Structure formats: structure tokens, C-alpha cells
mmCIF file of C-alpha atoms in Angstrom:
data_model
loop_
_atom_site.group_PDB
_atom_site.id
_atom_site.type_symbol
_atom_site.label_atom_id
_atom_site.label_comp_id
_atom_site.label_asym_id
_atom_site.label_seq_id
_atom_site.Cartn_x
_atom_site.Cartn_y
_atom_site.Cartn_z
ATOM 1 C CA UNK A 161 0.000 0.000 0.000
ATOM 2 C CA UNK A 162 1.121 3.445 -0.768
ATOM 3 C CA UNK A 163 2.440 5.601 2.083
ATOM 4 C CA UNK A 164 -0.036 8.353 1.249
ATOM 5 C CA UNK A 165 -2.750 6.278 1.605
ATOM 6 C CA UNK A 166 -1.364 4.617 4.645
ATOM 7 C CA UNK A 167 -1.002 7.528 6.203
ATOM 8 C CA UNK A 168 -4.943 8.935 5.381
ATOM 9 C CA UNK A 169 -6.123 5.904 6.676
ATOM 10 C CA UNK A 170 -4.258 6.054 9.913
ATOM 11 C CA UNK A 171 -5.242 9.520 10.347
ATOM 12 C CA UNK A 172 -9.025 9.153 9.566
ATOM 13 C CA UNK A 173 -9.145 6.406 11.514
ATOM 14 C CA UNK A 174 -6.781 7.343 14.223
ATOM 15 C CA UNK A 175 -4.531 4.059 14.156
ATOM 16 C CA UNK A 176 -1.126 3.313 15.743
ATOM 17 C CA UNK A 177 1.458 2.073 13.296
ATOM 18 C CA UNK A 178 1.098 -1.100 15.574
ATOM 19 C CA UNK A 179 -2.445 -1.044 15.104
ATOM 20 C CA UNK A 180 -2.477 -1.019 11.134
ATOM 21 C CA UNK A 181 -2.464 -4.046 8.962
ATOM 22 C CA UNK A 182 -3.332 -3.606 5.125
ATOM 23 C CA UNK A 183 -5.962 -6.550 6.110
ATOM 24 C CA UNK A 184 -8.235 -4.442 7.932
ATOM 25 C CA UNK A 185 -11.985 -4.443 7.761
ATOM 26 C CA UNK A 186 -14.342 -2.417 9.114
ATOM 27 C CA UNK A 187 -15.547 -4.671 11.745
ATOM 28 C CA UNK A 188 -12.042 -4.470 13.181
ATOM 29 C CA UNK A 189 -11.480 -0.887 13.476
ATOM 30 C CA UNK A 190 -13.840 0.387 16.245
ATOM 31 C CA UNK A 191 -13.414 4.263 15.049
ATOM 32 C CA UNK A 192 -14.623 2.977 11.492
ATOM 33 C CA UNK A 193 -19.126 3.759 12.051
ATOM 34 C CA UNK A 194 -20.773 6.063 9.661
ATOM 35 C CA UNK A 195 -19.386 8.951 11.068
ATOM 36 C CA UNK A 196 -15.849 7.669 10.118
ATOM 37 C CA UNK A 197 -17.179 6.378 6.987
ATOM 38 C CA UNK A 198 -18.074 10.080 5.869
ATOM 39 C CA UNK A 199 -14.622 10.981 6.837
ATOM 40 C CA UNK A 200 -13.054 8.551 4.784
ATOM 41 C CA UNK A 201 -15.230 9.303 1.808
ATOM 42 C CA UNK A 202 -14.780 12.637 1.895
ATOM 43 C CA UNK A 203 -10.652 11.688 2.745
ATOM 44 C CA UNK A 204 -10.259 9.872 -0.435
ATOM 45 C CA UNK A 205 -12.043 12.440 -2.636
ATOM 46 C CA UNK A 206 -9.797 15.476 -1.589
ATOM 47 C CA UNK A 207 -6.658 13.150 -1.749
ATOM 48 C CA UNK A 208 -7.310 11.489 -5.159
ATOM 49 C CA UNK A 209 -9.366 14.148 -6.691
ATOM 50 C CA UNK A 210 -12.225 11.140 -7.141
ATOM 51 C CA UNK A 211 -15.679 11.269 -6.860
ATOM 52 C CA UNK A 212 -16.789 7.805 -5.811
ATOM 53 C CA UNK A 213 -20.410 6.921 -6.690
ATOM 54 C CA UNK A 214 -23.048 5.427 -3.937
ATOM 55 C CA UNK A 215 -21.832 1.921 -5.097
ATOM 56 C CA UNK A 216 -19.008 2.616 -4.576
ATOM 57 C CA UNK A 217 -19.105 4.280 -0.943
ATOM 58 C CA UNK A 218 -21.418 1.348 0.196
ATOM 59 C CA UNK A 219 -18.502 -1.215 -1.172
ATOM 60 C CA UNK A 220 -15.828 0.105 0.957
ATOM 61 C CA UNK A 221 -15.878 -2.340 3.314
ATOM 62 C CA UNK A 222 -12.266 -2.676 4.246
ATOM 63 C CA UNK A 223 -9.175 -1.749 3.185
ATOM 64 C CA UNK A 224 -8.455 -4.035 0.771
ATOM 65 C CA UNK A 225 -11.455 -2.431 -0.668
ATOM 66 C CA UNK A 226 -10.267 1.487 -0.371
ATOM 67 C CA UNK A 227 -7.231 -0.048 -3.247
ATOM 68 C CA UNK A 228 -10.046 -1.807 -5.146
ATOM 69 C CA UNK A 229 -12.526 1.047 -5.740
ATOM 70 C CA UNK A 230 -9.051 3.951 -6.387
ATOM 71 C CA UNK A 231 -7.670 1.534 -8.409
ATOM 72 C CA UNK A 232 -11.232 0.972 -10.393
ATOM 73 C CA UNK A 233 -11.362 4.983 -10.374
ATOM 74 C CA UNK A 234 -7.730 5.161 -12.090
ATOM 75 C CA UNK A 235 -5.601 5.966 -9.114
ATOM 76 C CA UNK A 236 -2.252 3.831 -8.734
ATOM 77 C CA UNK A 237 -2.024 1.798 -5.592
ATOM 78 C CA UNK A 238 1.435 -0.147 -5.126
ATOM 79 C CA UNK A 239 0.614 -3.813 -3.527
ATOM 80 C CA UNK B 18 0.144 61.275 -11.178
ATOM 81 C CA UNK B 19 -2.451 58.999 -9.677
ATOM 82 C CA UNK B 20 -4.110 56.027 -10.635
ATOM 83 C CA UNK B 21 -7.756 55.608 -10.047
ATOM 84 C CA UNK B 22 -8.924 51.947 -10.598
ATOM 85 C CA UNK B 23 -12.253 51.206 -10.298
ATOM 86 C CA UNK B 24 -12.861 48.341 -8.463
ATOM 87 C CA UNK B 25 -16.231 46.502 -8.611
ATOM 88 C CA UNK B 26 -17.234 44.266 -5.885
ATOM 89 C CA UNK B 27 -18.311 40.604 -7.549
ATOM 90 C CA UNK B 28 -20.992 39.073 -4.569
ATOM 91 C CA UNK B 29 -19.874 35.492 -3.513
ATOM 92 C CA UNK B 30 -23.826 35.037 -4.034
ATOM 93 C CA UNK B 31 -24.629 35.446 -7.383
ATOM 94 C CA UNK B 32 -26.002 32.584 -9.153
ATOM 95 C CA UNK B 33 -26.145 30.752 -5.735
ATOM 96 C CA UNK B 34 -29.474 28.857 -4.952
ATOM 97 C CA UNK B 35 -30.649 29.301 -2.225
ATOM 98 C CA UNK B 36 -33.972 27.996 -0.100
ATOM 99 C CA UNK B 37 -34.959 29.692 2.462
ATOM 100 C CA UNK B 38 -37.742 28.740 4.527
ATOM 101 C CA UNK B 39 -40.468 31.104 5.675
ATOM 102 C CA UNK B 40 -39.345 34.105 3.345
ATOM 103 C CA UNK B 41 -42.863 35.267 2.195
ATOM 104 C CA UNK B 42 -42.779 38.564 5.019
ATOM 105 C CA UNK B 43 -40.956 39.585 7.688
ATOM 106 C CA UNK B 44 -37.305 38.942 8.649
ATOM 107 C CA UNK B 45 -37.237 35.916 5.932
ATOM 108 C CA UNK B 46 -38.311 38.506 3.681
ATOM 109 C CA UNK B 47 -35.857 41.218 4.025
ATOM 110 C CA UNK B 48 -33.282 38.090 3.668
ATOM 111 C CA UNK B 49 -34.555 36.687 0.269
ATOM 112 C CA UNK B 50 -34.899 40.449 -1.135
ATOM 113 C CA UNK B 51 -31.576 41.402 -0.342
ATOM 114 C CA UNK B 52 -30.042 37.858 -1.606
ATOM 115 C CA UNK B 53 -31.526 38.633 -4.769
ATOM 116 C CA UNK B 54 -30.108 41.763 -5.215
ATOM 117 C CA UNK B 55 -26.679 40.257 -4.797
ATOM 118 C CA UNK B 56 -27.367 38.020 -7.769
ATOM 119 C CA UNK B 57 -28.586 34.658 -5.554
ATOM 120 C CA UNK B 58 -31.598 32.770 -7.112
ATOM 121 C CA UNK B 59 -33.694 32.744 -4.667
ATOM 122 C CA UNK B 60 -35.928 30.270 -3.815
ATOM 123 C CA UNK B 61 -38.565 30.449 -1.202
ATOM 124 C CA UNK B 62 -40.941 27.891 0.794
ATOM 125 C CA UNK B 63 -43.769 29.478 2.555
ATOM 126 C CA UNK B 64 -47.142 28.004 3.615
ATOM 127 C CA UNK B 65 -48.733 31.402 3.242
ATOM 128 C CA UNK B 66 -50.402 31.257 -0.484
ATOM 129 C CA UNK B 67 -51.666 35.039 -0.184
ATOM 130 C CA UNK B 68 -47.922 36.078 0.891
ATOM 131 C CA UNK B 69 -46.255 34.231 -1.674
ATOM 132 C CA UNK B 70 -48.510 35.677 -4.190
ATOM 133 C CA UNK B 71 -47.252 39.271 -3.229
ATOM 134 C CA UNK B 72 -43.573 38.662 -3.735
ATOM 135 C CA UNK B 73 -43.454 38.996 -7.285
ATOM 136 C CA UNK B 74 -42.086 36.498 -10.362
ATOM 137 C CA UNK B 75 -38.137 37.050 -9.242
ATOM 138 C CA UNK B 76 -38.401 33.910 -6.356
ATOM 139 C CA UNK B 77 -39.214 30.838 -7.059
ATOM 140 C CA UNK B 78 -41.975 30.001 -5.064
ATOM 141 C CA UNK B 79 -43.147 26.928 -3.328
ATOM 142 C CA UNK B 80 -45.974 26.923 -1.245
ATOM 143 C CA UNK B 81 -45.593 24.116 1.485
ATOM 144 C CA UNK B 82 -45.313 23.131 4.981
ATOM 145 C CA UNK B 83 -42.148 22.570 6.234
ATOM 146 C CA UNK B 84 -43.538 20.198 8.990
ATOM 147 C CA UNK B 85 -44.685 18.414 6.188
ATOM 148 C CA UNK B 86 -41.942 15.624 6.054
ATOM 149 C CA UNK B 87 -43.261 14.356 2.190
ATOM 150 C CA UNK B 88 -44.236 17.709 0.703
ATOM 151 C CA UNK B 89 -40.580 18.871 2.050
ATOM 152 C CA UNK B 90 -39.115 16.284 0.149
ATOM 153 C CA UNK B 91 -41.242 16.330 -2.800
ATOM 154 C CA UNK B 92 -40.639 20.184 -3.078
ATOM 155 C CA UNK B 93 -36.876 19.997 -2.589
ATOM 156 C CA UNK B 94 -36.479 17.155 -5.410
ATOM 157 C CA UNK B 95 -38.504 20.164 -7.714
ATOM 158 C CA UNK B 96 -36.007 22.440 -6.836
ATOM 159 C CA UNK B 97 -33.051 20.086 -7.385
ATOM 160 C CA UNK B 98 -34.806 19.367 -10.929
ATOM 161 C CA UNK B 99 -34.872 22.910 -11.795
ATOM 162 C CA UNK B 100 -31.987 24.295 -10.506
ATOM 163 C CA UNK B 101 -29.702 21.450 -10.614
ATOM 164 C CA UNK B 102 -28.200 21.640 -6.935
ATOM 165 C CA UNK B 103 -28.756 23.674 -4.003
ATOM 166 C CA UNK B 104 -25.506 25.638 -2.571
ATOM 167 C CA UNK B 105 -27.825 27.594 0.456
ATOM 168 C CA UNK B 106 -30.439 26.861 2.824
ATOM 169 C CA UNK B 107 -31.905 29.076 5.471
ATOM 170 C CA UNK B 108 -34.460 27.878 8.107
ATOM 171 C CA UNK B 109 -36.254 31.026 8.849
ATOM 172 C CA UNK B 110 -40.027 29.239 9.359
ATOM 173 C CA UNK B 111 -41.160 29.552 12.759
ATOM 174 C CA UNK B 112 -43.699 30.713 15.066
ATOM 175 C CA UNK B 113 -42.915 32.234 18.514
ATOM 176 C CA UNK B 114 -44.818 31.019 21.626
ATOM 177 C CA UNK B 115 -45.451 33.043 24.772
ATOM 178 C CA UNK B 116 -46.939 31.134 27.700
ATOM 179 C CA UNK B 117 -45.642 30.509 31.280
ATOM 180 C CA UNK B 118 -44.986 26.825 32.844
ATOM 181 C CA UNK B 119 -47.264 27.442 35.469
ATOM 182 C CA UNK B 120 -49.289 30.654 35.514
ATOM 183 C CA UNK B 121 -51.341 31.680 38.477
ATOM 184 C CA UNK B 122 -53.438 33.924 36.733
ATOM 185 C CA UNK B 123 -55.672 31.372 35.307
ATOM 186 C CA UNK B 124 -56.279 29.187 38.510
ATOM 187 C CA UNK B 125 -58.735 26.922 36.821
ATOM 188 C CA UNK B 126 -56.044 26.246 33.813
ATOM 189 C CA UNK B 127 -52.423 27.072 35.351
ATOM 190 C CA UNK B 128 -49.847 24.340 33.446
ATOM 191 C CA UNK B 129 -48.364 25.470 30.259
ATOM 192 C CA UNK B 130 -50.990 23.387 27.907
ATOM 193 C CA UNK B 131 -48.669 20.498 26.486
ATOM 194 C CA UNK B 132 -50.836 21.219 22.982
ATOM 195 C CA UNK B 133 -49.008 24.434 22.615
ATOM 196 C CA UNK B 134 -45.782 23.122 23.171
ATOM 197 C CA UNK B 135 -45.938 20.629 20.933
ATOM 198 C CA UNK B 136 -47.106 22.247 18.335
ATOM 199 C CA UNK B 137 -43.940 25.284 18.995
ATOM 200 C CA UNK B 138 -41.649 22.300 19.153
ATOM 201 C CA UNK B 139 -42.985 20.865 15.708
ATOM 202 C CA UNK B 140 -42.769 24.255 13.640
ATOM 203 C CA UNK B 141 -39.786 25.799 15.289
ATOM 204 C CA UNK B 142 -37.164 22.380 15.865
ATOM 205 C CA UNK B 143 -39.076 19.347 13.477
ATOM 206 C CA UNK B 144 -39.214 21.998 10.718
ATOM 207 C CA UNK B 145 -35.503 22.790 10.763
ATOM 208 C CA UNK B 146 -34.241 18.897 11.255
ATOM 209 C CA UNK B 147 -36.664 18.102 8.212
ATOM 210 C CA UNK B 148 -35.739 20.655 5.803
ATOM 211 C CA UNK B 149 -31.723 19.989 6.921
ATOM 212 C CA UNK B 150 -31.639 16.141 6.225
ATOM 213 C CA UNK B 151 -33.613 16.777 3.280
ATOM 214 C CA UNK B 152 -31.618 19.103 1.668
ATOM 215 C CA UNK B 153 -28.273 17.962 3.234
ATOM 216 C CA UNK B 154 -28.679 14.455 1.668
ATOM 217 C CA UNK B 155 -28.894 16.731 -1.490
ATOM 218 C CA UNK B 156 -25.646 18.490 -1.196
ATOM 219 C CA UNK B 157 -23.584 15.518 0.205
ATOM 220 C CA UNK B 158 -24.675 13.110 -3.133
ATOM 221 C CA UNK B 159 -23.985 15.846 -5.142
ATOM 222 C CA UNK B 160 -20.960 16.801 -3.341
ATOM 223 C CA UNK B 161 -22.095 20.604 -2.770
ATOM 224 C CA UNK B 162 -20.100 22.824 -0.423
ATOM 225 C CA UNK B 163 -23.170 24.510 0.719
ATOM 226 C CA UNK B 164 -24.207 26.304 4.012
ATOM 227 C CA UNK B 165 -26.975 25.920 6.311
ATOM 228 C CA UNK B 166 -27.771 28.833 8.397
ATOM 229 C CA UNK B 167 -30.549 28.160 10.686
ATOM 230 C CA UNK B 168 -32.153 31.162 12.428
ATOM 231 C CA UNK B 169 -32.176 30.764 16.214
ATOM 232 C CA UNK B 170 -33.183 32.883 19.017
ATOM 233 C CA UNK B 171 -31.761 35.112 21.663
ATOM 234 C CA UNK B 172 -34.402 32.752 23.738
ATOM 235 C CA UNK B 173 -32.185 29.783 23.254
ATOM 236 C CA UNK B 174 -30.486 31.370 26.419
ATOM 237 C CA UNK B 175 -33.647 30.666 28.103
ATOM 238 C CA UNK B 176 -36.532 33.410 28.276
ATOM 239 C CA UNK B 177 -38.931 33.304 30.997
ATOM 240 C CA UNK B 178 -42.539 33.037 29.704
ATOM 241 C CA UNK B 179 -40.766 31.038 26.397
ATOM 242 C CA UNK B 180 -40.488 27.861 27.245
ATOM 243 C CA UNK B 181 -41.315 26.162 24.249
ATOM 244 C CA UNK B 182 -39.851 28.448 22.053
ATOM 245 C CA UNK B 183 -36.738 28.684 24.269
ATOM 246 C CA UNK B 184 -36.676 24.759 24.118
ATOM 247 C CA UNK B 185 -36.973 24.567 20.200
ATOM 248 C CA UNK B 186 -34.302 27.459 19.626
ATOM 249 C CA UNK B 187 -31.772 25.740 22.038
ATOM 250 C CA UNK B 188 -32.118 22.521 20.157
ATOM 251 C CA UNK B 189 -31.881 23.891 16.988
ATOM 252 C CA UNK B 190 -28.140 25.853 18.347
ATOM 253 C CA UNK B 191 -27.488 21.807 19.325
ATOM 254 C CA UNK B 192 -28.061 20.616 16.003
ATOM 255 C CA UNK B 193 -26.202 23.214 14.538
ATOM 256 C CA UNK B 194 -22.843 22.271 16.425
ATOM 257 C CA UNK B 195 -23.500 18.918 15.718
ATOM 258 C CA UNK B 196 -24.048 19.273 12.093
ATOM 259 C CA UNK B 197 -20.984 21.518 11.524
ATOM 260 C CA UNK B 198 -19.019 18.491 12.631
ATOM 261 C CA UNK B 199 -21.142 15.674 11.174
ATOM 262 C CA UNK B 200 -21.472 17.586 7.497
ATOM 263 C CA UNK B 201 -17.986 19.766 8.051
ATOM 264 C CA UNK B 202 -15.895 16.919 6.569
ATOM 265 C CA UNK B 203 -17.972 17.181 2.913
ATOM 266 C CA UNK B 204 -17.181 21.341 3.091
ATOM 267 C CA UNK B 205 -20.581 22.275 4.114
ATOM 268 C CA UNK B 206 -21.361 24.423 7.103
ATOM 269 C CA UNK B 207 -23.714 24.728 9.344
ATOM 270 C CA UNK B 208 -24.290 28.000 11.318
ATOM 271 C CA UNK B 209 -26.623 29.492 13.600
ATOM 272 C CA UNK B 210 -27.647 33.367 13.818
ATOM 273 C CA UNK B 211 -29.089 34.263 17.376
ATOM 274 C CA UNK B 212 -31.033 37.762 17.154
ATOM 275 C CA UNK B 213 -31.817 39.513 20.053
ATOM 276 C CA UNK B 214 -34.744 41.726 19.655
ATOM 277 C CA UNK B 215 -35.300 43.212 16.222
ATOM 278 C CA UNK B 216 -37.362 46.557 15.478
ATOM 279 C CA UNK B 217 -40.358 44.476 13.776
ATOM 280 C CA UNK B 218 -43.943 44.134 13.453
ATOM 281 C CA UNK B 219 -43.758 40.499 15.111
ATOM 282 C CA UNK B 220 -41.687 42.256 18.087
ATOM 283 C CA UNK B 221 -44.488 44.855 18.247
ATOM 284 C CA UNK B 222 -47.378 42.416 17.930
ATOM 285 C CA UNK B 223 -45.325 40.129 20.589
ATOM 286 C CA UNK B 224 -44.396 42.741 23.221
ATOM 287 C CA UNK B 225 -46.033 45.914 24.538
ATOM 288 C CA UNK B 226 -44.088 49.187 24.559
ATOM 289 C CA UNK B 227 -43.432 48.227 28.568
ATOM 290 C CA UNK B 228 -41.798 45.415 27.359
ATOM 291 C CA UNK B 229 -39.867 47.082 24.693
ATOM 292 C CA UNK B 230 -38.519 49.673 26.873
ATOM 293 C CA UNK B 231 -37.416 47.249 29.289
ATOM 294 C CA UNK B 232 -35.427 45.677 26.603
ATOM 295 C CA UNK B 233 -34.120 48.682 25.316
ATOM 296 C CA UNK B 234 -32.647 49.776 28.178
ATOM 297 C CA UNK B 235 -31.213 46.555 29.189
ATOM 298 C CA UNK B 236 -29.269 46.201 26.228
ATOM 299 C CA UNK B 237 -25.751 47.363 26.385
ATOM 300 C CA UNK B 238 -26.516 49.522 22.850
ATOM 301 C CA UNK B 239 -29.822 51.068 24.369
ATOM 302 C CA UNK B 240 -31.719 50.124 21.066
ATOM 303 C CA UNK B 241 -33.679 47.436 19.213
ATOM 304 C CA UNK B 242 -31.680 45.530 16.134
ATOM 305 C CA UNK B 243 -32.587 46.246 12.724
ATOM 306 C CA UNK B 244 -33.631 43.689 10.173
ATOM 307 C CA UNK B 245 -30.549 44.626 7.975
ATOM 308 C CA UNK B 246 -28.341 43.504 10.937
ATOM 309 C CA UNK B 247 -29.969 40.004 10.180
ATOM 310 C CA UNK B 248 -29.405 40.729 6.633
ATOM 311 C CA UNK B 249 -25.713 41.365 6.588
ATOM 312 C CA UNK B 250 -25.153 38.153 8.924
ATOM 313 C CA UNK B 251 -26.603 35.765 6.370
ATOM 314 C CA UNK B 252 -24.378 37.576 3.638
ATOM 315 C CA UNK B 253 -21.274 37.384 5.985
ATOM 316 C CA UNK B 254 -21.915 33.777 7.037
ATOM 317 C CA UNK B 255 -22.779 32.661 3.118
ATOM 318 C CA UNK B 256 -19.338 34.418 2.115
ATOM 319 C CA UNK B 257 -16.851 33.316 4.406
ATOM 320 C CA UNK B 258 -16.250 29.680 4.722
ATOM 321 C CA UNK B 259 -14.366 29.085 7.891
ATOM 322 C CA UNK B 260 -17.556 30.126 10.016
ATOM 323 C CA UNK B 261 -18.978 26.758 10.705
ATOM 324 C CA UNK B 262 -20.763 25.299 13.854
ATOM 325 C CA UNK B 263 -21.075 28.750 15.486
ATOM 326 C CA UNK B 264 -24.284 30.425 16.798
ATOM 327 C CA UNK B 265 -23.547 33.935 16.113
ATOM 328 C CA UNK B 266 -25.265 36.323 18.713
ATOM 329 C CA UNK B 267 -26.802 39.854 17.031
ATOM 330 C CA UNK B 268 -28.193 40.857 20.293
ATOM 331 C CA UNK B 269 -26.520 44.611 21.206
ATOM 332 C CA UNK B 270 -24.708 42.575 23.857
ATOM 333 C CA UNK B 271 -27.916 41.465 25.759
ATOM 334 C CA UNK B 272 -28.447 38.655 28.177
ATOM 335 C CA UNK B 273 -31.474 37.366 29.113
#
């Protein structure tokens, strides 16, 4: 995963480096409910100039799924 | 040898849309008229058909209850269709309420009635939480960095004789905090305007001169507000976007 988007995750999410994983899911980050959702939506968007669509807001699910939908919008993710 | 440059002021408003609710007369009124002026299109939802018939073919009208949860959102989809977005919204509808909790000159019917109070509660704090999801779900899809100014109450301090009104207008300051934070991330703001007491027909109707001069010479400025001083607050909130999840006071320095 890129550093950049390492780094927005951790900060939206407020995680330790000891606390991230790349495997992450929603269920396991207890700072990721809809409030953090909207953070991260609106996170990505300013980052990676995106827009994403409903769809795609409803799919992110994890992180795994944060590289799936940039990658599907055109933004490079290393990994 | 001197330059002169003229320099013309652009308004941050023009070509803005923007809803505001209860703008058919009064203090809404003044607010719409001078929005348009600036260049805003202004749109306006008022439940008074014989008002809205008076303000002329520059606003686009919509006559409907904001209490109303369905016509609310059936109106604001119109407005989406024919505008395309909506940058502004102003929740001006309300209705003030005088009446005391208990009130010993009517022995045989002392306790605020709880009709009353539910009906303040409905017009002046459901109305504002119905129009803001409404037309907040609007500008998050469509990713609009709009501004939500809800108009709020120097009674939100607590007024005796106001209970229900002071009840709706402190809720409505709660929900603007909270909605600067939950909607701040998406670039739209939510701000509250708190006037004191404004030289108007409603603050005539609502207070006799007693009253008045009471007020007047409580206040640290020894005078009533003006509408305009409404006015300008809208304008300053709409044009500078850092203001968010503040209740600005416009109150001469009075406290209740």
C-alpha cells in the first residue's frame, strides 16, 4: 500500500502504526461507524481528486477495498 | 500622477441557490430580497399562499409546509430538478410562543398546555431537522459545499414566559454544532444566527411598549436591532467559509 494512503487511513481512523495491517476491515477498526465512513469518503475524494459513486461508498468495506474502488477509479495503488 | 482603478465588488452570491424557509414577510423577507439583489436565485418555501402571491415572479416560489416531512421532500427534489443543486439553505419558518410553565393567573387552567408546546416544538425544531436532512442528503450526493444557516433565538439562552420556544431554539443551536461536525468533513457548514430583539412588526405584535422599553434599556446599545443587521449576517456567514458550527449572537450585547 502506498504511504499516502497509509497515512490517510491512519489519520481518519486514528490508528497506531502497531495497530495497522493492510488486512483491515471495518468490523475491526472500532473508530470505522458512519461517522468515520463520511470521513473517509470525503478523505479519499480530496486526496485522489475522485468522486466515488453510492456503489461505490457502500462497497468500501475494508481496506483491501479502499485499493479496489481507487484503483477501479484510475488511481495507482502499489501492492 | 495617480491612478484611479475602479474596483467593482463581484458578490460570492450570485447565481447561488438558495432555499430559504419562511421568506414570504418579515425577517425571511428582508433576507430573500436582499439575496436577490446580490445576484442569488432565490428560492422560497412558505405556507402562506396570499404572501407568496405578493412577492413577485423574481423567487421561485413553493408553497408548502415545512412540517410536512413528504411535501418537504417532494418540493426539494422540484427544486433540485430545476436548478440542478442547491448551494444555500436558510431555516427562517417559525412561530414564537409566549406562555408561562405554570401561571397563576388562570387558577382553573395554570400548566403550560402540552398542545401548545408541541405544536412550537414541531414548527420551530421538526421543521428545521426536516428541511436539513432533506436538503443535506442533497448536497452531500452531489458533493455541494453549501451552508446551512438556521435562524435561532436570543431565547435559546432561556426566556422566561418562552419555554417552548426557548426549548426549540436551544435545540436547533445543538443541532447546529453537531451538524458543523457531522457535514464539516464534505465542506458544508452549518451556522446558527441568534437575534436579540429586532425593530419588527412580530416584536411589536409580541411585546407591549413596557416590554420594549425594558429591553431597550437593558441592552448594552440602548436600542432594538434592525432587520438589515440580520441581513448582513446571512451575507457574511454565506461568504466566508471558515464560520462553521457557530451560533452567532446579534443581540446589542444582551443577556437574558
Amino acid at each position: 500500500m502506498n504511504d499516502s494512503l497509509r497515512s490517510l487511513l491512519q489519520t481518519v481512523f486514528n490508528l497506531a502504526d502497531a495497530e495497522f495491517s493492510d488486512a483491515l476491515t471495518a468490523e475491526d477498526v472500532s473508530s470505522w461507524d458512519s461517522l468515520g465512513h463520511m470521513d473517509l469518503v470525503a478523505s479519499l475524494e480530496k486526496e485522489y481528486a475522485v468522486s466515488l459513486s453510492m456503489q461505490e461508498i457502500i462497497e468500501l468495506q475494508s481496506f483491501a477495498d479502499v485499493i479496489a474502488v481507487l484503483r477501479k477509479k484510475g488511481v495507482e495503488i502499489e501492492g | 500622477m495617480s491612478l484611479l482603478f475602479s474596483v467593482k465588488r463581484v458578490s460570492k452570491l450570485k447565481d447561488k441557490v438558495i432555499l430559504i424557509t419562511g421568506a414570504a414577510s418579515g425577517l425571511g423577507h428582508a433576507i430573500a430580497a436582499n439575496l436577490l439583489e446580490q445576484g442569488a436565485n432565490v428560492v422560497v418555501f412558505d405556507i402562506n399562499k396570499e404572501s407568496l402571491s405578493k412577492l413577485g415572479a423574481s423567487f421561485d416560489q413553493h408553497q408548502v409546509d415545512v412540517t410536512d416531512y413528504e411535501s418537504v421532500q417532494h418540493e426539494v427534489d422540484q427544486v433540485i430538478e430545476k436548478h440542478g443543486k442547491i448551494d444555500v439553505l436558510v431555516n427562517n419558518a417559525g412561530i414564537i410562543h409566549n406562555e408561562l410553565l405554570v401561571n397563576l393567573q388562570k387558577p382553573h387552567s395554570m400548566k403550560h398546555s402540552y398542545d401548545s408546546f408541541k405544536n412550537t416544538l414541531k414548527v420551530d425544531l421538526d421543521s428545521v431537522f426536516i428541511m436539513t436532512s432533506i436538503v443535506a442528503e442533497k448536497m452531500v450526493m452531489q458533493r455541494t459545499k453549501g451552508c446551512i444557516i438556521n435562524i435561532s433565538s436570543i431565547s435559546a439562552q432561556g426566556n422566561a414566559g418562552q419555554t417552548a420556544y426557548s426549548a426549540a431554539k436551544g435545540a436547533v443551536e445543538s443541532m447546529t454544532k453537531t451538524w458543523g461536525k457531522e457535514l464539516g468533513v464534505f465542506g458544508i457548514r452549518t451556522n446558527a444566527i441568534a437575534p436579540g430583539f429586532i425593530d419588527t412588526p412580530s416584536t411589536a405584535a409580541a411585546l407591549n411598549d413596557k416590554a420594549i422599553e425594558h429591553i431597550v434599556s437593558s441592552t448594552p446599545l440602548r436600542k432594538l436591532g434592525q432587520t438589515d443587521n440580520i441581513v448582513q449576517t446571512v451575507s457574511y456567514i454565506i461568504e466566508n467559509d471558515y464560520v462553521n458550527a457557530s451560533v452567532l449572537q446579534v443581540d446589542g450585547g444582551l443577556t437574558l
